[in-house]
Each structure stands twice: as structure tokens, then as C-alpha cells.
Coordinates of C-alpha atoms in Angstrom, one line a residue:
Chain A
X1298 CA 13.6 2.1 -52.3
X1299 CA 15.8 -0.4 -53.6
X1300 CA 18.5 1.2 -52.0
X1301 CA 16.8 0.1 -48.4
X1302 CA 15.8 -3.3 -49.5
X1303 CA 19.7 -4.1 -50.3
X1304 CA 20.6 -3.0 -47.0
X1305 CA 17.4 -4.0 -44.9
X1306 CA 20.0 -6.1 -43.2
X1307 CA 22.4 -3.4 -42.1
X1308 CA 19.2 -1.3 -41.2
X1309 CA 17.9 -4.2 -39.1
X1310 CA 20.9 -5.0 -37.3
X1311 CA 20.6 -1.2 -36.2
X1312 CA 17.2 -1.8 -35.1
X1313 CA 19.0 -4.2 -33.0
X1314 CA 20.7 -2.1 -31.1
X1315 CA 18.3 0.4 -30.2
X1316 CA 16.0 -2.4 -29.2
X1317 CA 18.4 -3.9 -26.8
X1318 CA 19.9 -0.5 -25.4
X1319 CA 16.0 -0.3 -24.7
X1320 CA 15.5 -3.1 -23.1
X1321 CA 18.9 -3.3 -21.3
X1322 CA 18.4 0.5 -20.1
X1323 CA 14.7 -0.3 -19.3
X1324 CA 16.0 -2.7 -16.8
X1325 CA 18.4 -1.6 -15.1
X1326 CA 16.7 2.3 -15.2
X1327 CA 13.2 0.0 -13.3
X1328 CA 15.9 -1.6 -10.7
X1329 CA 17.4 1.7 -9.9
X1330 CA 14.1 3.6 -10.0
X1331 CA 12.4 1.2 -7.6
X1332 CA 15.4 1.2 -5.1
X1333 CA 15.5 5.5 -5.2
X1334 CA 11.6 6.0 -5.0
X1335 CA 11.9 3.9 -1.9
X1336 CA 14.9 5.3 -0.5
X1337 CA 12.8 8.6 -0.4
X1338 CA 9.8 7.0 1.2
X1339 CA 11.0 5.2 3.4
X1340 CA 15.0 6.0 3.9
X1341 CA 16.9 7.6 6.3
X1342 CA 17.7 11.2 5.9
X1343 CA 21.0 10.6 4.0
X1344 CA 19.6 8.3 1.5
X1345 CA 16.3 10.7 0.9
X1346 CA 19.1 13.7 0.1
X1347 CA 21.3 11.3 -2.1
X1348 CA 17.9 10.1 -4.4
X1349 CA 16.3 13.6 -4.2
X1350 CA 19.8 15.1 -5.3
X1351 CA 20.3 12.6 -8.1
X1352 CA 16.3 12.7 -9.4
X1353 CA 17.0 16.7 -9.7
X1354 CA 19.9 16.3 -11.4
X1355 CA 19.3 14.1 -13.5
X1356 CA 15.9 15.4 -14.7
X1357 CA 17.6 18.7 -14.9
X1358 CA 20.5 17.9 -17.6
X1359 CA 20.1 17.2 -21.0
X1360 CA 20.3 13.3 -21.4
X1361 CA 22.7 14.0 -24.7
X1362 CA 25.1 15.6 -21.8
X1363 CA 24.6 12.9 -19.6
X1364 CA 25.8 10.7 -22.7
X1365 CA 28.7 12.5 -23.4
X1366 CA 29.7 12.8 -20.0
X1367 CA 29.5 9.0 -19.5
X1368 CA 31.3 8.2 -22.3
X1369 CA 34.0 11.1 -22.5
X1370 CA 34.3 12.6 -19.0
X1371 CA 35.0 8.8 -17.2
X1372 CA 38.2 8.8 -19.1
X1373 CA 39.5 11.8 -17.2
X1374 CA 38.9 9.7 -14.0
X1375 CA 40.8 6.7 -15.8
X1376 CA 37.7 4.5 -16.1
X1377 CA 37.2 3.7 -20.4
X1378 CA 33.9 1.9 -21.6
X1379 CA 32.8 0.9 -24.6
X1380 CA 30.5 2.8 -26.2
X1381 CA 27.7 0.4 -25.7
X1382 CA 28.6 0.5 -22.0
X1383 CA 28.0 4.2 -21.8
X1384 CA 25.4 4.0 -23.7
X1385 CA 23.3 1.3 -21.1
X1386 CA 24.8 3.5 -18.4
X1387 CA 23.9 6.4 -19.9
X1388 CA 20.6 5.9 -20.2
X1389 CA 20.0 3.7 -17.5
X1390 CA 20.5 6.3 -14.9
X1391 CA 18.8 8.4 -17.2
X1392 CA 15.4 6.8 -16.9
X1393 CA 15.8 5.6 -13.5
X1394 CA 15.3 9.1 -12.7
X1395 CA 12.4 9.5 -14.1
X1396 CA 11.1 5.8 -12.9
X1397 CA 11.6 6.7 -9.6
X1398 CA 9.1 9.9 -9.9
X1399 CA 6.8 7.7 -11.2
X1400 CA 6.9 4.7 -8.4
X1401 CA 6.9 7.3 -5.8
X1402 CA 3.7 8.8 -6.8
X1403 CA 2.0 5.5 -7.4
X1404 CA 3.0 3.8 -3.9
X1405 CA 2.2 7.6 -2.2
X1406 CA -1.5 7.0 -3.7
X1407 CA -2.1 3.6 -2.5
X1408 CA -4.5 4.4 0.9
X1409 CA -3.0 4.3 3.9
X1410 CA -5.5 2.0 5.1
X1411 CA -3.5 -0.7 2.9
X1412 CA -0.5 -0.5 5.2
X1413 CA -2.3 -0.5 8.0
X1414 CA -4.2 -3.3 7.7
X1415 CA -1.4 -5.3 6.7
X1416 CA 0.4 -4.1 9.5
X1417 CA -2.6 -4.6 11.9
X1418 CA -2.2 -8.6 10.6
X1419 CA 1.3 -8.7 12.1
X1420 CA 3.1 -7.9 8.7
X1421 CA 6.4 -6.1 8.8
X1422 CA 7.2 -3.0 6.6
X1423 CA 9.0 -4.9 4.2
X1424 CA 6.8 -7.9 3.8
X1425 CA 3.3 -5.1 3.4
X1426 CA 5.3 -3.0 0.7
X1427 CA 6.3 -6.4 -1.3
X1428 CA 2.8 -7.6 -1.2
X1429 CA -0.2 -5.0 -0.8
X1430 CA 1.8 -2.1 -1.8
X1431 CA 3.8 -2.4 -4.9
X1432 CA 1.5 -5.1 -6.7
X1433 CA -1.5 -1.8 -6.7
X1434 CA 1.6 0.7 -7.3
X1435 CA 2.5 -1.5 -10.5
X1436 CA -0.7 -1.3 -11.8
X1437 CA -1.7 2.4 -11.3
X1438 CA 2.1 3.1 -12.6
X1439 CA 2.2 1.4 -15.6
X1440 CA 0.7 4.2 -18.3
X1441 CA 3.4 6.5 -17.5
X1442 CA 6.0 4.1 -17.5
X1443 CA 4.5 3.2 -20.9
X1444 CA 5.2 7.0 -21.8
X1445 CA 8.9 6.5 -20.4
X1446 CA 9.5 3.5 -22.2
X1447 CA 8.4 5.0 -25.2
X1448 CA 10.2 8.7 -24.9
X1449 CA 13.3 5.7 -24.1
X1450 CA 13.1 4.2 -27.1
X1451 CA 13.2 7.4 -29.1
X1452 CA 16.2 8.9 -26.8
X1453 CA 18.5 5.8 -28.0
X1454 CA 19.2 7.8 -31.3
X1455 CA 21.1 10.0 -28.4
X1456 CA 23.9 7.6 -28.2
X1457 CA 24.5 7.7 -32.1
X1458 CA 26.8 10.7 -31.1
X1459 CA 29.4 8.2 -28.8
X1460 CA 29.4 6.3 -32.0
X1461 CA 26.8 3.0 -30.8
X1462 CA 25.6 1.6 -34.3
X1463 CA 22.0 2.1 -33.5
X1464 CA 18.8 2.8 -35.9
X1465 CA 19.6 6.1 -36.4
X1466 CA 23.7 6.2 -37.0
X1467 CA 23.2 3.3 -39.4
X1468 CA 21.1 5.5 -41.4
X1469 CA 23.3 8.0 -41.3
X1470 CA 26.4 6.0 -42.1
X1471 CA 24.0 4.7 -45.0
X1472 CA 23.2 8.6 -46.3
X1473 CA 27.2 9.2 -46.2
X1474 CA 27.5 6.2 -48.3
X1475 CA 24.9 6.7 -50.8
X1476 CA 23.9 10.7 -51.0
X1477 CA 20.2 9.7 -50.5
X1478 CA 18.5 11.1 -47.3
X1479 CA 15.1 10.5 -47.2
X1480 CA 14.4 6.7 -48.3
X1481 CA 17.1 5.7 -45.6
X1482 CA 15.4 7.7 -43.0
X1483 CA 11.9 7.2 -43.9
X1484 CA 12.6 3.7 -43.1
X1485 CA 13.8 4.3 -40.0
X1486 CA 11.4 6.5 -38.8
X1487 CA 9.0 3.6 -39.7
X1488 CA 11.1 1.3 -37.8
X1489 CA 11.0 3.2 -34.5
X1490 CA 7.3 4.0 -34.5
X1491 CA 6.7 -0.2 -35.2
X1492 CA 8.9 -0.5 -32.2
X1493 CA 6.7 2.1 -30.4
X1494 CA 3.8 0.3 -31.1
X1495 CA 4.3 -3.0 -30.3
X1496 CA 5.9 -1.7 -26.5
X1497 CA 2.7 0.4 -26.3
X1498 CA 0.5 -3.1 -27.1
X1499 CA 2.3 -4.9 -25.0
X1500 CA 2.7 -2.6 -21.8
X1501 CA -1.6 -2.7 -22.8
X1502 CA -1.9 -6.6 -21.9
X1503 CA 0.0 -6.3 -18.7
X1504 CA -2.1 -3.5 -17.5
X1505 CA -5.3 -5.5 -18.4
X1506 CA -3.9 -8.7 -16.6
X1507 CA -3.5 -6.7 -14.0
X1508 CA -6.9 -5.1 -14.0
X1509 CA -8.8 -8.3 -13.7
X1510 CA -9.8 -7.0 -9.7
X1511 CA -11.5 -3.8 -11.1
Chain B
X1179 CA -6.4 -8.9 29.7
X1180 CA -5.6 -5.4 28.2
X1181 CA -4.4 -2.8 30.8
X1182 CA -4.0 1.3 30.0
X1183 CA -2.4 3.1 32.2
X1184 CA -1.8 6.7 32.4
X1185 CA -1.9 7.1 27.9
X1186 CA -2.1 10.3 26.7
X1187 CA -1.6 11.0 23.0
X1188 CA -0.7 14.3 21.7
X1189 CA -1.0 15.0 17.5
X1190 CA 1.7 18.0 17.7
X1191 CA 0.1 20.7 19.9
X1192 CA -3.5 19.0 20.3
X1193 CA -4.0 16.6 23.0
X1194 CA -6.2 14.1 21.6
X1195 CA -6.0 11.5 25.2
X1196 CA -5.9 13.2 28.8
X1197 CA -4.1 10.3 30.8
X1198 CA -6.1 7.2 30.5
X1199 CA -6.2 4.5 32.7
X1200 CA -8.2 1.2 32.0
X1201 CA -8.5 -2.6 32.2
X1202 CA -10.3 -4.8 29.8
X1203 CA -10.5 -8.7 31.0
X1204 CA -10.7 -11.8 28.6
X1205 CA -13.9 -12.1 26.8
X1206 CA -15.5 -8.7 27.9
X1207 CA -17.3 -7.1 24.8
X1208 CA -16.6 -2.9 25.7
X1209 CA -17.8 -0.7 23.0
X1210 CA -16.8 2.8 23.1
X1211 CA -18.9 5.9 22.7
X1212 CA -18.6 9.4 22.5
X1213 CA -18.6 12.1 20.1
X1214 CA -16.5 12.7 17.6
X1215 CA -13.0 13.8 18.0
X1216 CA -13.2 12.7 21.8
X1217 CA -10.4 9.9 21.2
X1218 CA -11.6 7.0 20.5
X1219 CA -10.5 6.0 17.4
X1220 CA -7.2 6.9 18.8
X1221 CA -7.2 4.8 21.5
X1222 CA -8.1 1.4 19.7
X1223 CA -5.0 2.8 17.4
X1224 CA -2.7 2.9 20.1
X1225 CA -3.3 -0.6 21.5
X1226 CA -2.0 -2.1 18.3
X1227 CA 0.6 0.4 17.7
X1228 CA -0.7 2.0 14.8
X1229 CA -0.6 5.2 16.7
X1230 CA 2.4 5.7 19.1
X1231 CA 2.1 6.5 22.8
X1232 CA 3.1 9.8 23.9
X1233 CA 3.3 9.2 27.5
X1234 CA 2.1 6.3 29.4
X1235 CA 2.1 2.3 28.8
X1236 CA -0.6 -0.3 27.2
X1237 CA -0.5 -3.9 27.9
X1238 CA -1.8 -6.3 25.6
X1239 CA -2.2 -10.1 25.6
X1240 CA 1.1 -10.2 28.4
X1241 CA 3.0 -7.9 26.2
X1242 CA 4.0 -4.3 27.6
X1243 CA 5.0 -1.1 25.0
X1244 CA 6.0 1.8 27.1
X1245 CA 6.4 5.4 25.7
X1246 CA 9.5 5.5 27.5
X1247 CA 11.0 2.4 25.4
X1248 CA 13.4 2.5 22.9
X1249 CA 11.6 3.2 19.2
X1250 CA 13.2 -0.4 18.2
X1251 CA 12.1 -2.2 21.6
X1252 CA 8.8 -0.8 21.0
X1253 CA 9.0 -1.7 17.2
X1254 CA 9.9 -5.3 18.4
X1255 CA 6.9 -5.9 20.9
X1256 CA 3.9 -3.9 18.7
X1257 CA 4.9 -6.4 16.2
X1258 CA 4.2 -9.3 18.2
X1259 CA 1.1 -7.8 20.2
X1260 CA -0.5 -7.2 16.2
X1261 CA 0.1 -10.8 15.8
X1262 CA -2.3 -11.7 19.2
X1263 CA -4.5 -8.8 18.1
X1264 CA -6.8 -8.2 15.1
X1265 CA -8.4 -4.9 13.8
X1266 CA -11.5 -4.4 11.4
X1267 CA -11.4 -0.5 10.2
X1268 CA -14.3 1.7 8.9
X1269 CA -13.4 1.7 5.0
X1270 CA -12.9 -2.2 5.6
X1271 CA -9.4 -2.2 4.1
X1272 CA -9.4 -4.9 1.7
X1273 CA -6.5 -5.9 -0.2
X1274 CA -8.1 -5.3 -3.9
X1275 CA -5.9 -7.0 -5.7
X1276 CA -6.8 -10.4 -4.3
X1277 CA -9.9 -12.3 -3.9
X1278 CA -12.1 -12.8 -0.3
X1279 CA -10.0 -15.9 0.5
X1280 CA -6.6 -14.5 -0.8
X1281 CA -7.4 -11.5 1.6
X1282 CA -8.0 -13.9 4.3
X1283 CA -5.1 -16.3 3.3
X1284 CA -2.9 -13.5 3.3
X1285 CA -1.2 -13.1 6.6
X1286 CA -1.5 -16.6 7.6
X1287 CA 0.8 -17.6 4.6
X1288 CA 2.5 -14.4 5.5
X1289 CA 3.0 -13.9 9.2
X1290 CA 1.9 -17.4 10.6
X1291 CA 4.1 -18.9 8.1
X1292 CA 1.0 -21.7 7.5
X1293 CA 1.6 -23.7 3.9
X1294 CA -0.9 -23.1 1.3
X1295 CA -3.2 -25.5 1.8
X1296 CA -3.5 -25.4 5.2
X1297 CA -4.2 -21.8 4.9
X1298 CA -6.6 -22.3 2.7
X1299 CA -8.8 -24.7 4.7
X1300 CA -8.4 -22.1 7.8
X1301 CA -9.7 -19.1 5.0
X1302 CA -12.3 -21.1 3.9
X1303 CA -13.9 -22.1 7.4
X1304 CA -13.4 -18.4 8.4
X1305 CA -15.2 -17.3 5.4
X1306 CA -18.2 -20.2 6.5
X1307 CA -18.2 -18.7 9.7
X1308 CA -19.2 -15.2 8.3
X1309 CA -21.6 -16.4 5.5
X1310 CA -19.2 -15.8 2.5
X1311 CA -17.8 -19.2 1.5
X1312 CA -19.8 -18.6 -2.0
X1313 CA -17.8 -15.7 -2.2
X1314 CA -14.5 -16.8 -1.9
X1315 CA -13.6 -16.5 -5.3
X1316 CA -14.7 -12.6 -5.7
X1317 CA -12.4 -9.8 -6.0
X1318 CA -13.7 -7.1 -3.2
X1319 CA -14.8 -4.7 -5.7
X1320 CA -17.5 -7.5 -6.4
X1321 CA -18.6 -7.7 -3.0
X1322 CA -21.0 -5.3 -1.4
X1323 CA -20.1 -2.9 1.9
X1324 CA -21.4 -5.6 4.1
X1325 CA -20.0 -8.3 2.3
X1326 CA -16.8 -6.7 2.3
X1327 CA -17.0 -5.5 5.9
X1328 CA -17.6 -9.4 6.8
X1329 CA -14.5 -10.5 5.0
X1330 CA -12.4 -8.0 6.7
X1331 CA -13.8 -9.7 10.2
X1332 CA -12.6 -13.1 8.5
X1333 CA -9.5 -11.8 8.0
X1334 CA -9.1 -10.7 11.4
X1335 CA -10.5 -13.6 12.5
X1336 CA -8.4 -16.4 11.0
X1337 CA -4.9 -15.6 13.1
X1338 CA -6.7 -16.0 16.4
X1339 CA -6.4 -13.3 18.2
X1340 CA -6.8 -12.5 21.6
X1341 CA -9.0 -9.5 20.6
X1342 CA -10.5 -7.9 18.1
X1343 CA -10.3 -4.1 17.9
X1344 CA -13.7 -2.3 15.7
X1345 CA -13.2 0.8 14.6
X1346 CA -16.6 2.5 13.5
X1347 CA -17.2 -1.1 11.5
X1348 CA -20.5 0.0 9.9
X1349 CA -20.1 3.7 9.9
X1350 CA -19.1 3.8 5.8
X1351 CA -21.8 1.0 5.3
X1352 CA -25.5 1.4 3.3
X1353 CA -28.0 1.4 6.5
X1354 CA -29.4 -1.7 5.0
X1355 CA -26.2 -3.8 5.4
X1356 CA -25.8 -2.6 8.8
X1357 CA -27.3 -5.9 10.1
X1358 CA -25.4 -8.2 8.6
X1359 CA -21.9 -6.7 10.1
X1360 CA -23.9 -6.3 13.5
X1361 CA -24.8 -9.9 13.1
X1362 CA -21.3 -11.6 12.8
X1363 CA -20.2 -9.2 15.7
X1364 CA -22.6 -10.3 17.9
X1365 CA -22.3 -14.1 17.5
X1366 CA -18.6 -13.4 17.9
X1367 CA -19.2 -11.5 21.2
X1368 CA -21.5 -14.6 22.6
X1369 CA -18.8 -16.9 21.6
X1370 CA -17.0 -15.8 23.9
X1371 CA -14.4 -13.2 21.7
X1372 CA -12.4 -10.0 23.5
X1373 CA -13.9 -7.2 21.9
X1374 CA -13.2 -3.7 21.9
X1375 CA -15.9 -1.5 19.6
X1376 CA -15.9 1.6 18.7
X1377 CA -19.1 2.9 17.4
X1378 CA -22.0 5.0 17.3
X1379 CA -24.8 1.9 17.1
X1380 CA -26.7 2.4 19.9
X1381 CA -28.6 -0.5 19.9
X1382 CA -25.6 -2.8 19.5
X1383 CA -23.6 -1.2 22.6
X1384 CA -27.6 -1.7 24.5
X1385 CA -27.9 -5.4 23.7
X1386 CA -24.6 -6.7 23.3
X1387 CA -21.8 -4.6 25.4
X1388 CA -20.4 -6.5 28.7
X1389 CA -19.6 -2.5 29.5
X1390 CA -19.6 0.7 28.1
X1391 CA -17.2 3.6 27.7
X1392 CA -17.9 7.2 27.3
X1393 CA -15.2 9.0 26.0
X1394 CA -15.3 13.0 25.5
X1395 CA -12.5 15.5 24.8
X1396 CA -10.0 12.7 25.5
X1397 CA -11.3 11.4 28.9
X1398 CA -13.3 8.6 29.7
X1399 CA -16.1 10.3 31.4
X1400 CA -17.8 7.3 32.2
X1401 CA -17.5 3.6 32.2
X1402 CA -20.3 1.5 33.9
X1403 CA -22.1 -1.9 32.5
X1404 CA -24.2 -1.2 30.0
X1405 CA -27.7 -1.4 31.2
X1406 CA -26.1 1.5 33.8
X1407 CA -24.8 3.8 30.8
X1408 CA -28.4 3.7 29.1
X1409 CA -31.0 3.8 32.3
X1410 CA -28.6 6.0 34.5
X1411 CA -25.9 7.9 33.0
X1412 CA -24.2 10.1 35.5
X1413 CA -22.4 12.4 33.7
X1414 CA -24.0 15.7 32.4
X1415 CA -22.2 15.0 28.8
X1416 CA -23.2 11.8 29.1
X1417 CA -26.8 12.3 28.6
X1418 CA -26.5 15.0 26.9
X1419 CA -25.1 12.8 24.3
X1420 CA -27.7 10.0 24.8
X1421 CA -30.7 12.5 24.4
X1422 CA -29.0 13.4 20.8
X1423 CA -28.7 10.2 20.0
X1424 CA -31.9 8.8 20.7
X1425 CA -33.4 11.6 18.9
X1426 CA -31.7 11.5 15.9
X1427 CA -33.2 7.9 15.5
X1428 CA -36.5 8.4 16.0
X1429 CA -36.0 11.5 13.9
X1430 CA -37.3 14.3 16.2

């Protein structure tokens, strides 16, 4: 124990990382997830191939591939990245994929009568998905992006492999160090499911501000 | 005015209008009858471009959409005929994520480009004029049917159309709250408001309908003024559909 207390800090700047590859991939993952679920709603042909493609792909490889493949297989192609850039890219497109499932099933189950309405008023497309669509879509999708968010944090120890000094590779540089396993990861463990809990808690109060209409 | 001419509207294989032809002037009240599946729904649907034409034209408030237009021509002219024109739908079609006045406010912020405040005062006098000011504030799961129902007409309402379009307005409501909708309609229709109704209240198309139109199989089989529909309906199917009607009220 006294073993994690002398290198809380080490352990905590670790926790650092995985909580901003979180955030950073949770981001960019919502931007890209947004942009394909409408691309296949409302796209043209091409673009409904290109995000259908990508969501099956990407929901069909192993993210620990995708990593690798970010991080080793760009070189071939002359592009290098950090690891911490792979690792954002990595994951971003990672959960975008699985965003964009998500968004697409939430704006499919608004009524049509929505649209129509708004469209009856005079409002374009754009103008009735920005306001009466996606405000209800938010709401009704935000306890599975809770589960995504979630299953992201976790899949951040992935990236310990491309050598990102996140919760899990600290620990593991720590056990290499020291011979001890289970006080080192113990700790971490109880890191991540902190983290866990306070994303859950907080994902909570959003969907409860934006239940007040119930 | 509104002028139809030669519509038809085909859903794949089924032909749901048979080449309509019709003229509505300025501050007629028409409700449609007929049973269902006969096309009327889907004729209010195609004069704000919510359904698209098959064959034929519509002309609305001076604006002309022909089924032979270009998809973005026609785009470009249902959006400005929706902006003269306003619908209220069966299920009412409230924005429930935003309170009676924020429903109301909502396109004239949006579409009319009003500033707040301006919009508000315009919600707020809309909502006065259908009994709901002290409602303003509620979201519409808060609100009953009829309440909600009334807001939706306010909604209409506020961008000043040249017509309102009813589709089955009190069809999904409690019978009790009936009245209240029936109400607003018909002070609208004395004031003087282009109306166009679909609906199976009898007694509203009897005392308040200009003219009536009887729609089956996706004709209009008959379109007289009203007191000619009810006392001497000429059409077989006509009657027909009167004498089930009637009955079913007085429960027989």
C-alpha cells in the first residue's frame, strides 16, 4: 500500500491520460457520429454507402486492431503520429461508429408528425432537424451513449499497447519496477470504476435537465 | 383562392386521388367528408406539399407547384406556399420539448425571422385568442387533448396564413373536449378565416361549412353548399354514408 501512496502521483498523472483520451475521443467520436447518422438519413446515395461501409467496418474489427493499425500501419503510407495522436484517432473513429447507431435510432423514433409540423410552419429540413429533431433525439439517446462513454473509458487501457502512458501502462510500468501486481492494480481498477461513476452521475443530471417536459 | 386541377396521387400501385379538379375562394369554410381511405387526408397533404403530386397541379395563395416541375422548383415554391398556409393535424403535433408559447413562438422566431420579444407578444395574443394564455408556461404533456389541440390552432394561427388546413382535428380527442376545438374553429370560420376541414363531425360541417365535399374512393362525388349535402344528397354513396352516420349518433 505504501508502495501506491509513494507513487499516487505517477498513478494520477496516468489517470490523466485516460481521462483526456476519453474526453478528447468522446468529442470528436459525437462530431463524427452526428455527421454519419445523418449522412444515412438524410444523404445522398454515395454518402449513405460511405457511412454504412465505415459503421460495418468499424463495428466489425477489433478496436485493439484499429489501434495498431492507426498507429503502425500509417507509417507504411508515410504519415507518423504520436502515440497520443493515434490513440484520439484511434478511438475517435472507434466510437463514432458506434455514436452514429445510436443517433440514427433516436432521430428514426422521433414521430413523423414532428417533421411535419415543423415543415407545415414553413421550416426547412435543416432548420426542423436542428430544432424539433435532435433536441428529442438527445434526450431519448443519452442512456446508451452513457453505456458508450463508459465501455470508452475502459477501452483506453487499449492504447497502453502503442505505448500512451495511460492508467493501465503506468501500472504496468509500476509492476516491472517493483515485482508487486496486485496493490498497483487494485488501485487502478479503483480508479477507473471512480471515473465510471462520476461519467455515469453526470450523463444522469443532463438527462434529468432534459426531462423537465415529461 | 386555392385551385386543383386534374391531381391524382398514386402511393406505388394504389391510386389514392382519381384526377381532381377544384376551386376554394377566400374565406370559404369547406369541410371534407367521406369515408375512410377515400382521400381526403391526402388531398389537404398535397396542398402543402407534404405529400407530392403525382400528376396534375395545385395552386395556393398565387403560388403554382406542378407535378411536372423540377423536384427543386417544386421544393422552392412548397416552401413558400407552407409559409402562407397553416395545418393542425389529428395527433396535434406539439413540439414536447417546449412550452405552449415556445411552440407557438417557434416558427415565427424561426421562419418569420420576428425578434424575441416581438414573437412573444404575437404567441401570447394567439394563445388569448384560443383561451390558453394561463397556459403559456406548460409543457404539452401538461396540457389536456383539447388544450393541446387549441395550442396547435395558435401555432398555426400566429404566421397568418391564408388558410388553415384541419386534418381530423378532434378525431384522437376525449368526446368531452370535442367542444372546445369545435369552438375555436368556428369563431375562426365567422371571422372570416380560409378553411379547409377534414372531418367526420357532422354537426360542425351542418352548422358551420360554406360547402361541403364528399370524397369516396378518390373522387369527389359530390360538392354542393351544405344545407344541399344534408337535406338532398344526390349521390347513392352519399347517403348511404349520411344514413351511417346519423345512426351511429343516435346509436341505432
Amino acid at each position: 500500500m505504501d508502495l501506491v501512496i509513494q507513487n499516487l502521483g505517477f498513478l494520477a498523472k496516468g489517470a490523466y491520460y485516460t481521462l483526456l483520451i476519453t474526453v478528447v475521443s468522446m468529442f470528436f467520436g459525437l462530431v463524427i457520429g452526428l455527421l454519419v447518422a445523418l449522412s444515412r438519413l438524410k444523404g445522398n446515395r454515395l454518402f449513405q454507402w460511405i457511412a454504412k461501409c465505415y459503421v460495418s467496418i468499424i463495428r466489425g474489427t477489433p478496436a485493439l486492431v484499429q489501434i495498431i493499425i492507426v498507429y503502425y500501419g500509417l507509417v507504411d503510407f508515410g504519415i507518423t503520429i504520436g502515440p497520443l495522436t493515434a490513440a484520439f484517432v484511434a478511438l475517435s473513429v472507434n466510437v463514432g461508429a458506434f455514436l452514429s447507431e445510436t443517433f440514427r435510432g433516436a432521430i428514426q423514433s422521433i414521430p413523423k408528425g414532428q417533421m411535419e409540423a415543423a415543415y407545415a410552419t414553413g421550416m426547412t429540413p435543416w432548420q426542423t432537424m436542428r430544432r424539433i429533431i435532435l433536441p428529442q433525439a438527445t434526450k431519448i439517446a443519452i442512456p446508451p451513449m452513457g453505456n458508450t462513454f463508459i465501455g470508452m473509458l475502459k477501452e483506453t487501457s487499449l492504447v497502453s499497447v502503442i505505448t500512451v502512458n495511460e492508467l493501465l501502462r503506468s501500472a504496468q510500468l509500476l509492476v516491472a519496477q517493483y515485482y508487486v501486481y496486485l496493490p498497483f492494480y487494485l488501485s487502478i481498477a479503483a480508479m477507473y470504476w471512480i471515473m465510471s461513476t462520476v461519467f455515469s452521475s453526470i450523463l444522469n443530471s443532463v438527462e434529468k435537465r432534459l426531462s423537465k417536459y415529461d | 383562392m386555392i385551385k386543383i386541377t386534374n391531381l391524382s396521387k398514386a402511393f406505388g400501385e394504389l391510386e389514392v386521388l382519381k384526377d381532381i379538379s377544384l376551386q376554394i375562394a377566400d374565406q370559404e369554410t369547406v369541410v371534407i367528408l367521406g369515408p375512410s381511405g377515400s382521400g381526403k387526408s391526402t388531398l389537404l397533404r398535397c396542398l402543402n406539399g407534404l405529400e407530392e403530386l403525382t400528376e396534375g397541379s395545385i395552386e395556393v395563395s398565387g403560388l403554382v407547384v406542378d407535378a411536372k416541375d423540377s423536384l427543386k422548383k417544386r421544393k422552392k415554391i412548397i416552401q413558400k406556399i407552407r409559409r402562407n398556409t397553416g395545418m393542425v393535424f389529428q395527433q396535434y403535433n406539439l413540439y414536447p420539448h417546449k412550452t405552449a408559447l415556445e411552440n407557438v413562438m417557434e416558427a415565427l422566431i424561426v421562419v418569420k425571422k420576428m425578434d424575441k420579444r416581438e414573437a412573444r407578444l404575437k404567441s401570447e395574443e394567439m394563445l388569448g385568442k384560443v383561451g390558453l394564455l394561463d397556459r403559456k408556461d406548460f409543457y404539452p404533456s401538461k396540457l389536456s387533448g383539447g388544450q393541446q389541440q387549441r395550442v396547435a390552432i395558435a401555432r398555426a394561427l400566429a404566421m397568418e396564413p391564408d388558410v388553415l388546413f384541419f386534418d381530423e382535428p378532434t378525431s384522437a380527442l376525449d368526446p368531452e373536449l370535442v367542444g372546445e376545438v369545435l369552438r375555436v374553429m368556428r369563431t375562426l370560420a365567422r371571422e372570416g378565416m380560409t378553411m379547409i376541414v377534414v372531418t367526420h363531425e357532422m354537426k360542425f360541417a351542418q352548422d358551420v361549412a360554406d360547402r361541403v365535399i364528399f370524397m369516396a374512393d378518390g373522387c369527389i362525388e359530390e360538392d354542393t353548399k351544405s344545407e344541399v349535402f344534408f337535406s338532398q344528397p344526390s349521390s347513392e354513396r352519399a347517403k348511404k354514408f349520411i344514413k351511417q352516420i346519423t345512426e351511429h349518433v343516435h346509436g341505432e
